[in-house]
């Protein structure tokens, strides 16, 4: 929801940037999200029996909803909002290239869609998908290396990664990746520290004073681009501390996980509101209208796409086990 609110400022006529006092607060949102993801995904990895089960679970959680959202944006939303004749729109190479987003190859635009908006991007939120995939592959690599169950090996490897990522970018003079306000590698680092906090949860105390200090440190580091590279550890600690407060959830929240749907649908819906109401391109109009339709689409996504897809995970894991046994049998027979 916080990303939706911020994007409402970014895509309106009241455009702003990340250089005001609010900059560090905005920059903290995504590292917190990735740190929480790393914490939860580590628990998922330790509960499953094998790497391929873990990959199936992650794939079923991400890909079906992403694929449907891309179809919605390209076919329905794009078909209605494009300034081109529909036949020209469907034949344009940009239309087909947009579906590369499902593989983490980010494509920003659709032909003739949102071209009169202050920002012409269809779904800027998708810039984090490649880094989410990278984070999953990294945790798999750590599992294969035996580090996930061995904190004494895991912590040094993560600390090495903390310093390798910024040094590599600085030495190659690379511009921070993606549409967002900081390098995508900061998100991956936050993910790994979230993972480490789960693995070491029995030894790392969650203290309020440490959490407050971590929040202050993270915000101070995120005040500069260079400092932002090192905001992952304090951001992860504060996020995990906050998550473990375990506030009471309403029945509606407990029955549906709409966070991923909100992430997928918010930006294109906001862009549609901006395009349809050019005289009302201001944050206090965009936020409530976009929020209503975003939550609606997120609930539909959970009910008809995400939840059914997750319902097939046991079947797919059993099928993968049978396939693995057959392949093993073939090699043994040869």
Tab-separated table of C-alpha atoms in Angstrom:
chain	number	residue	atom	x	y	z
A	1	UNK	CA	0.000	0.000	0.000
A	2	UNK	CA	2.867	2.350	0.804
A	3	UNK	CA	4.262	1.896	-2.714
A	4	UNK	CA	0.846	2.743	-4.170
A	5	UNK	CA	0.745	5.952	-2.136
A	6	UNK	CA	4.230	6.992	-3.225
A	7	UNK	CA	3.590	6.179	-6.879
A	8	UNK	CA	0.483	8.365	-6.746
A	9	UNK	CA	2.793	11.330	-6.257
A	10	UNK	CA	5.284	10.135	-8.852
A	11	UNK	CA	2.815	9.685	-11.719
A	12	UNK	CA	0.628	12.734	-11.127
A	13	UNK	CA	1.135	16.287	-12.315
A	14	UNK	CA	2.512	16.908	-8.817
A	15	UNK	CA	5.605	14.869	-9.647
A	16	UNK	CA	8.322	14.707	-7.024
A	17	UNK	CA	11.644	12.955	-6.574
A	18	UNK	CA	13.651	11.190	-3.883
A	19	UNK	CA	15.766	14.153	-2.779
A	20	UNK	CA	13.475	15.661	-0.135
A	21	UNK	CA	13.294	14.747	3.544
A	22	UNK	CA	10.982	11.890	2.588
A	23	UNK	CA	13.593	10.266	0.338
A	24	UNK	CA	15.117	7.846	2.895
A	25	UNK	CA	11.643	6.829	4.098
A	26	UNK	CA	10.566	5.996	0.548
A	27	UNK	CA	13.824	4.167	-0.165
A	28	UNK	CA	13.283	2.005	2.918
A	29	UNK	CA	10.018	0.486	1.650
A	30	UNK	CA	11.454	-2.021	-0.829
A	31	UNK	CA	14.414	-3.209	1.295
A	32	UNK	CA	11.910	-3.914	4.074
A	33	UNK	CA	9.710	-5.861	1.664
A	34	UNK	CA	12.662	-7.940	0.445
A	35	UNK	CA	13.960	-8.515	3.981
A	36	UNK	CA	10.557	-9.833	5.037
A	37	UNK	CA	10.464	-12.011	1.933
A	38	UNK	CA	13.899	-13.435	2.778
A	39	UNK	CA	12.778	-14.219	6.327
A	40	UNK	CA	9.612	-16.000	5.188
A	41	UNK	CA	11.198	-17.780	2.222
A	42	UNK	CA	13.952	-19.179	4.446
A	43	UNK	CA	11.281	-20.779	6.594
A	44	UNK	CA	9.646	-22.224	3.493
A	45	UNK	CA	12.955	-23.637	2.274
A	46	UNK	CA	13.645	-25.397	5.567
A	47	UNK	CA	10.166	-26.934	5.621
A	48	UNK	CA	10.348	-28.556	2.178
A	49	UNK	CA	12.172	-31.775	1.419
A	50	UNK	CA	14.222	-30.684	-1.567
A	51	UNK	CA	15.370	-27.830	-3.760
A	52	UNK	CA	13.018	-28.732	-6.600
A	53	UNK	CA	10.060	-28.635	-4.187
A	54	UNK	CA	11.140	-25.169	-3.100
A	55	UNK	CA	11.436	-23.987	-6.705
A	56	UNK	CA	7.986	-25.378	-7.506
A	57	UNK	CA	6.481	-23.514	-4.548
A	58	UNK	CA	8.148	-20.242	-5.524
A	59	UNK	CA	7.160	-20.652	-9.168
A	60	UNK	CA	3.521	-21.353	-8.316
A	61	UNK	CA	3.462	-18.353	-5.990
A	62	UNK	CA	4.858	-15.887	-8.519
A	63	UNK	CA	4.321	-16.947	-12.110
A	64	UNK	CA	0.557	-17.640	-12.495
A	65	UNK	CA	-0.518	-14.299	-11.025
A	66	UNK	CA	2.205	-12.452	-12.932
A	67	UNK	CA	1.209	-14.088	-16.222
A	68	UNK	CA	-2.472	-13.226	-15.745
A	69	UNK	CA	-1.612	-9.663	-14.790
A	70	UNK	CA	0.499	-9.255	-17.932
A	71	UNK	CA	-2.390	-10.567	-20.031
A	72	UNK	CA	-4.738	-8.145	-18.298
A	73	UNK	CA	-2.412	-5.190	-18.879
A	74	UNK	CA	-1.518	-6.020	-22.471
A	75	UNK	CA	-4.793	-7.372	-23.844
A	76	UNK	CA	-7.606	-5.761	-21.843
A	77	UNK	CA	-6.155	-2.570	-20.404
A	78	UNK	CA	-3.821	-1.923	-23.309
A	79	UNK	CA	-6.486	-2.732	-25.876
A	80	UNK	CA	-8.838	-0.217	-24.284
A	81	UNK	CA	-6.295	2.533	-23.600
A	82	UNK	CA	-4.113	2.470	-26.721
A	83	UNK	CA	-4.344	5.348	-29.180
A	84	UNK	CA	-3.572	2.981	-32.061
A	85	UNK	CA	-6.095	0.970	-34.085
A	86	UNK	CA	-6.512	-2.373	-32.344
A	87	UNK	CA	-5.095	-4.339	-35.293
A	88	UNK	CA	-1.966	-2.153	-35.339
A	89	UNK	CA	-1.656	-2.428	-31.579
A	90	UNK	CA	-1.715	-6.230	-31.608
A	91	UNK	CA	0.834	-6.407	-34.444
A	92	UNK	CA	3.275	-3.971	-32.872
A	93	UNK	CA	6.508	-5.663	-31.655
A	94	UNK	CA	6.174	-3.831	-28.330
A	95	UNK	CA	2.974	-5.766	-27.646
A	96	UNK	CA	4.647	-9.173	-27.813
A	97	UNK	CA	7.820	-7.991	-26.103
A	98	UNK	CA	5.769	-6.926	-23.100
A	99	UNK	CA	5.231	-10.593	-22.211
A	100	UNK	CA	8.980	-10.998	-21.627
A	101	UNK	CA	8.229	-9.543	-18.198
A	102	UNK	CA	7.140	-13.011	-17.106
A	103	UNK	CA	10.790	-14.113	-17.399
A	104	UNK	CA	12.128	-11.098	-15.515
A	105	UNK	CA	13.148	-9.277	-18.707
A	106	UNK	CA	11.586	-5.931	-17.884
A	107	UNK	CA	9.625	-4.160	-20.622
A	108	UNK	CA	8.225	-0.768	-19.715
A	109	UNK	CA	5.843	0.228	-22.488
A	110	UNK	CA	2.924	-0.902	-24.617
A	111	UNK	CA	2.292	0.712	-28.024
A	112	UNK	CA	0.209	3.875	-27.726
A	113	UNK	CA	-0.659	3.250	-24.061
A	114	UNK	CA	-0.376	6.065	-21.489
A	115	UNK	CA	1.617	8.204	-23.915
A	116	UNK	CA	-0.111	11.384	-22.693
A	117	UNK	CA	0.531	10.648	-19.012
A	118	UNK	CA	3.306	12.448	-17.114
A	119	UNK	CA	4.979	9.011	-16.947
A	120	UNK	CA	4.438	6.612	-19.875
A	121	UNK	CA	5.487	3.373	-18.140
A	122	UNK	CA	2.745	0.736	-17.919
A	123	UNK	CA	3.902	-1.001	-14.734
A	124	UNK	CA	6.998	0.392	-13.056
A	125	UNK	CA	6.652	-2.043	-10.140
A	126	UNK	CA	7.904	-4.888	-12.322
A	127	UNK	CA	11.486	-3.596	-12.108
A	128	UNK	CA	11.968	-5.650	-8.924
A	129	UNK	CA	11.026	-9.007	-10.515
A	130	UNK	CA	14.564	-9.771	-11.829
A	131	UNK	CA	15.985	-9.134	-8.377
A	132	UNK	CA	13.375	-11.324	-6.735
A	133	UNK	CA	14.344	-14.145	-9.093
A	134	UNK	CA	18.014	-13.427	-8.360
A	135	UNK	CA	17.337	-13.630	-4.627
A	136	UNK	CA	15.603	-17.008	-4.972
A	137	UNK	CA	18.463	-18.405	-7.037
A	138	UNK	CA	20.945	-17.093	-4.496
A	139	UNK	CA	19.205	-18.803	-1.594
A	140	UNK	CA	19.177	-22.029	-3.628
A	141	UNK	CA	22.927	-21.637	-4.195
A	142	UNK	CA	23.428	-21.142	-0.452
A	143	UNK	CA	21.421	-24.313	0.188
A	144	UNK	CA	23.520	-26.300	-2.282
A	145	UNK	CA	26.681	-24.937	-0.649
A	146	UNK	CA	25.391	-26.213	2.689
A	147	UNK	CA	25.222	-22.733	4.193
A	148	UNK	CA	21.497	-22.569	4.975
A	149	UNK	CA	21.804	-25.046	7.840
A	150	UNK	CA	25.255	-23.832	8.910
A	151	UNK	CA	25.128	-20.252	10.258
A	152	UNK	CA	28.910	-20.137	10.671
A	153	UNK	CA	29.225	-20.515	6.912
A	154	UNK	CA	26.130	-18.507	5.989
A	155	UNK	CA	27.046	-15.282	7.798
A	156	UNK	CA	30.517	-14.876	6.205
A	157	UNK	CA	29.097	-15.556	2.735
A	158	UNK	CA	26.353	-12.962	3.194
A	159	UNK	CA	28.840	-10.411	4.526
A	160	UNK	CA	31.054	-11.010	1.499
A	161	UNK	CA	28.025	-10.448	-0.742
A	162	UNK	CA	27.263	-7.216	1.124
A	163	UNK	CA	30.602	-5.763	0.034
A	164	UNK	CA	30.946	-7.422	-3.373
A	165	UNK	CA	27.721	-5.946	-4.822
A	166	UNK	CA	28.495	-2.236	-4.279
A	167	UNK	CA	32.179	-2.613	-5.143
A	168	UNK	CA	31.302	-4.335	-8.422
A	169	UNK	CA	28.882	-1.566	-9.374
A	170	UNK	CA	31.262	1.196	-8.361
A	171	UNK	CA	34.220	-0.288	-10.244
A	172	UNK	CA	32.179	-0.642	-13.421
A	173	UNK	CA	30.565	2.805	-13.024
A	174	UNK	CA	27.156	1.240	-13.431
A	175	UNK	CA	24.031	3.284	-12.897
A	176	UNK	CA	21.774	1.733	-10.209
A	177	UNK	CA	19.451	-0.706	-11.912
A	178	UNK	CA	15.741	-0.318	-12.455
A	179	UNK	CA	13.103	2.341	-12.145
A	180	UNK	CA	13.367	2.514	-8.387
A	181	UNK	CA	15.212	4.926	-6.104
A	182	UNK	CA	18.126	2.595	-5.313
A	183	UNK	CA	20.132	-0.263	-6.755
A	184	UNK	CA	18.331	-3.566	-7.099
A	185	UNK	CA	21.303	-5.252	-5.461
A	186	UNK	CA	20.414	-3.478	-2.222
A	187	UNK	CA	17.159	-5.432	-2.317
A	188	UNK	CA	18.975	-8.736	-2.799
A	189	UNK	CA	21.281	-7.932	0.124
A	190	UNK	CA	18.260	-7.113	2.306
A	191	UNK	CA	16.722	-10.443	1.260
A	192	UNK	CA	19.834	-12.377	2.312
A	193	UNK	CA	19.956	-10.656	5.692
A	194	UNK	CA	16.284	-11.466	6.200
A	195	UNK	CA	17.188	-15.074	5.438
A	196	UNK	CA	20.064	-14.970	7.921
A	197	UNK	CA	17.809	-13.592	10.653
A	198	UNK	CA	15.461	-16.550	10.204
A	199	UNK	CA	18.299	-19.083	10.254
A	200	UNK	CA	19.817	-17.432	13.348
A	201	UNK	CA	16.500	-16.581	15.014
A	202	UNK	CA	17.333	-18.566	18.154
A	203	UNK	CA	20.510	-16.563	18.760
A	204	UNK	CA	19.585	-13.030	17.637
A	205	UNK	CA	17.531	-11.161	20.264
A	206	UNK	CA	14.731	-8.933	19.001
A	207	UNK	CA	14.945	-5.853	21.183
A	208	UNK	CA	12.980	-2.651	20.774
A	209	UNK	CA	16.026	-0.474	21.418
A	210	UNK	CA	17.989	-2.312	18.725
A	211	UNK	CA	15.071	-2.016	16.319
A	212	UNK	CA	14.831	1.749	16.815
A	213	UNK	CA	18.592	2.096	16.366
A	214	UNK	CA	18.389	-0.050	13.218
A	215	UNK	CA	15.623	2.132	11.794
A	216	UNK	CA	17.607	5.312	12.432
A	217	UNK	CA	20.750	3.778	10.922
A	218	UNK	CA	18.892	2.505	7.848
A	219	UNK	CA	17.338	5.918	7.203
A	220	UNK	CA	20.705	7.634	7.657
A	221	UNK	CA	22.383	5.259	5.204
A	222	UNK	CA	19.570	5.625	2.680
A	223	UNK	CA	20.025	9.397	2.677
A	224	UNK	CA	22.862	8.857	0.172
A	225	UNK	CA	23.218	6.501	-2.787
A	226	UNK	CA	26.508	5.039	-1.511
A	227	UNK	CA	25.203	4.592	2.022
A	228	UNK	CA	22.122	2.862	0.672
A	229	UNK	CA	24.237	-0.129	-0.349
A	230	UNK	CA	24.779	-0.885	3.340
A	231	UNK	CA	21.218	-0.337	4.554
A	232	UNK	CA	20.247	-4.001	4.136
A	233	UNK	CA	21.300	-5.284	7.593
A	234	UNK	CA	19.587	-2.602	9.713
A	235	UNK	CA	16.539	-2.598	7.432
A	236	UNK	CA	16.242	-6.369	7.811
A	237	UNK	CA	16.534	-6.261	11.596
A	238	UNK	CA	13.903	-3.553	11.950
A	239	UNK	CA	11.566	-5.361	9.534
A	240	UNK	CA	11.813	-8.706	11.321
A	241	UNK	CA	11.354	-7.043	14.717
A	242	UNK	CA	8.277	-5.244	13.397
A	243	UNK	CA	6.881	-8.405	11.805
A	244	UNK	CA	7.271	-10.375	15.023
A	245	UNK	CA	5.069	-7.871	16.868
A	246	UNK	CA	2.298	-10.031	15.344
A	247	UNK	CA	-0.613	-7.548	15.429
A	248	UNK	CA	-4.126	-8.952	15.438
A	249	UNK	CA	-5.399	-9.524	11.918
A	250	UNK	CA	-8.975	-8.977	10.806
A	251	UNK	CA	-10.953	-11.865	9.331
A	252	UNK	CA	-10.666	-10.339	5.847
A	253	UNK	CA	-6.875	-10.079	6.060
A	254	UNK	CA	-6.519	-13.564	7.534
A	255	UNK	CA	-8.594	-15.169	4.775
A	256	UNK	CA	-6.726	-13.710	1.790
A	257	UNK	CA	-3.163	-12.711	0.980
A	258	UNK	CA	-3.652	-9.805	-1.406
A	259	UNK	CA	-0.196	-8.249	-1.012
A	260	UNK	CA	1.173	-9.720	-4.250
A	261	UNK	CA	-1.936	-8.727	-6.177
A	262	UNK	CA	-1.679	-5.168	-4.864
A	263	UNK	CA	1.942	-5.076	-5.994
A	264	UNK	CA	1.051	-6.332	-9.489
A	265	UNK	CA	-2.051	-4.281	-10.229
A	266	UNK	CA	-1.519	-0.970	-8.424
A	267	UNK	CA	0.656	0.848	-10.951
A	268	UNK	CA	-1.290	0.107	-14.166
A	269	UNK	CA	-4.541	0.981	-12.392
A	270	UNK	CA	-3.029	4.242	-11.164
A	271	UNK	CA	-1.851	5.021	-14.686
A	272	UNK	CA	-5.362	4.347	-15.981
A	273	UNK	CA	-6.842	6.762	-13.440
A	274	UNK	CA	-4.328	9.412	-14.506
A	275	UNK	CA	-5.167	8.836	-18.185
A	276	UNK	CA	-8.956	8.873	-17.730
A	277	UNK	CA	-9.090	11.916	-15.456
A	278	UNK	CA	-6.511	14.414	-16.774
A	279	UNK	CA	-8.117	17.244	-14.818
A	280	UNK	CA	-7.698	15.294	-11.556
A	281	UNK	CA	-4.051	14.320	-11.715
A	282	UNK	CA	-3.420	14.961	-8.063
A	283	UNK	CA	-2.473	12.536	-5.301
A	284	UNK	CA	-5.554	12.930	-3.080
A	285	UNK	CA	-7.782	11.824	-5.968
A	286	UNK	CA	-5.493	9.147	-7.409
A	287	UNK	CA	-4.887	7.352	-4.101
A	288	UNK	CA	-8.473	6.475	-3.027
A	289	UNK	CA	-9.735	5.686	-6.539
A	290	UNK	CA	-6.703	3.546	-7.373
A	291	UNK	CA	-6.765	1.839	-3.990
A	292	UNK	CA	-10.372	0.710	-4.402
A	293	UNK	CA	-9.831	-0.892	-7.804
A	294	UNK	CA	-6.403	-2.249	-6.872
A	295	UNK	CA	-7.745	-4.060	-3.816
A	296	UNK	CA	-10.634	-5.375	-5.909
A	297	UNK	CA	-8.276	-6.781	-8.551
A	298	UNK	CA	-5.944	-8.159	-5.870
A	299	UNK	CA	-8.833	-10.003	-4.207
A	300	UNK	CA	-9.912	-11.452	-7.548
A	301	UNK	CA	-6.324	-12.471	-8.253
A	302	UNK	CA	-6.068	-14.267	-4.919
A	303	UNK	CA	-9.448	-15.970	-5.228
A	304	UNK	CA	-9.242	-17.122	-8.839
A	305	UNK	CA	-5.517	-17.322	-9.657
A	306	UNK	CA	-3.107	-17.427	-6.720
A	307	UNK	CA	-5.039	-19.624	-4.285
A	308	UNK	CA	-6.021	-22.218	-6.948
A	309	UNK	CA	-2.427	-22.288	-8.233
A	310	UNK	CA	-1.103	-22.951	-4.739
A	311	UNK	CA	-3.708	-25.683	-4.391
A	312	UNK	CA	-1.874	-27.658	-7.085
A	313	UNK	CA	1.510	-27.537	-5.367
A	314	UNK	CA	1.262	-30.978	-3.742
A	315	UNK	CA	0.331	-32.571	-7.059
A	316	UNK	CA	3.253	-30.878	-8.813
A	317	UNK	CA	5.710	-31.861	-6.084
A	318	UNK	CA	4.543	-35.484	-6.232
A	319	UNK	CA	4.802	-35.419	-10.027
A	320	UNK	CA	8.334	-34.015	-9.838
A	321	UNK	CA	9.288	-36.774	-7.386
A	322	UNK	CA	7.988	-39.457	-9.747
A	323	UNK	CA	9.787	-37.856	-12.671
A	324	UNK	CA	13.010	-37.717	-10.669
A	325	UNK	CA	12.718	-41.399	-9.770
A	326	UNK	CA	12.183	-42.337	-13.417
A	327	UNK	CA	15.164	-40.302	-14.558
A	328	UNK	CA	17.297	-41.833	-11.812
A	329	UNK	CA	16.121	-45.299	-12.832
A	330	UNK	CA	17.053	-44.669	-16.462
A	331	UNK	CA	20.584	-43.606	-15.524
A	332	UNK	CA	21.020	-46.539	-13.166
A	333	UNK	CA	19.781	-48.906	-15.838
A	334	UNK	CA	22.277	-47.565	-18.336
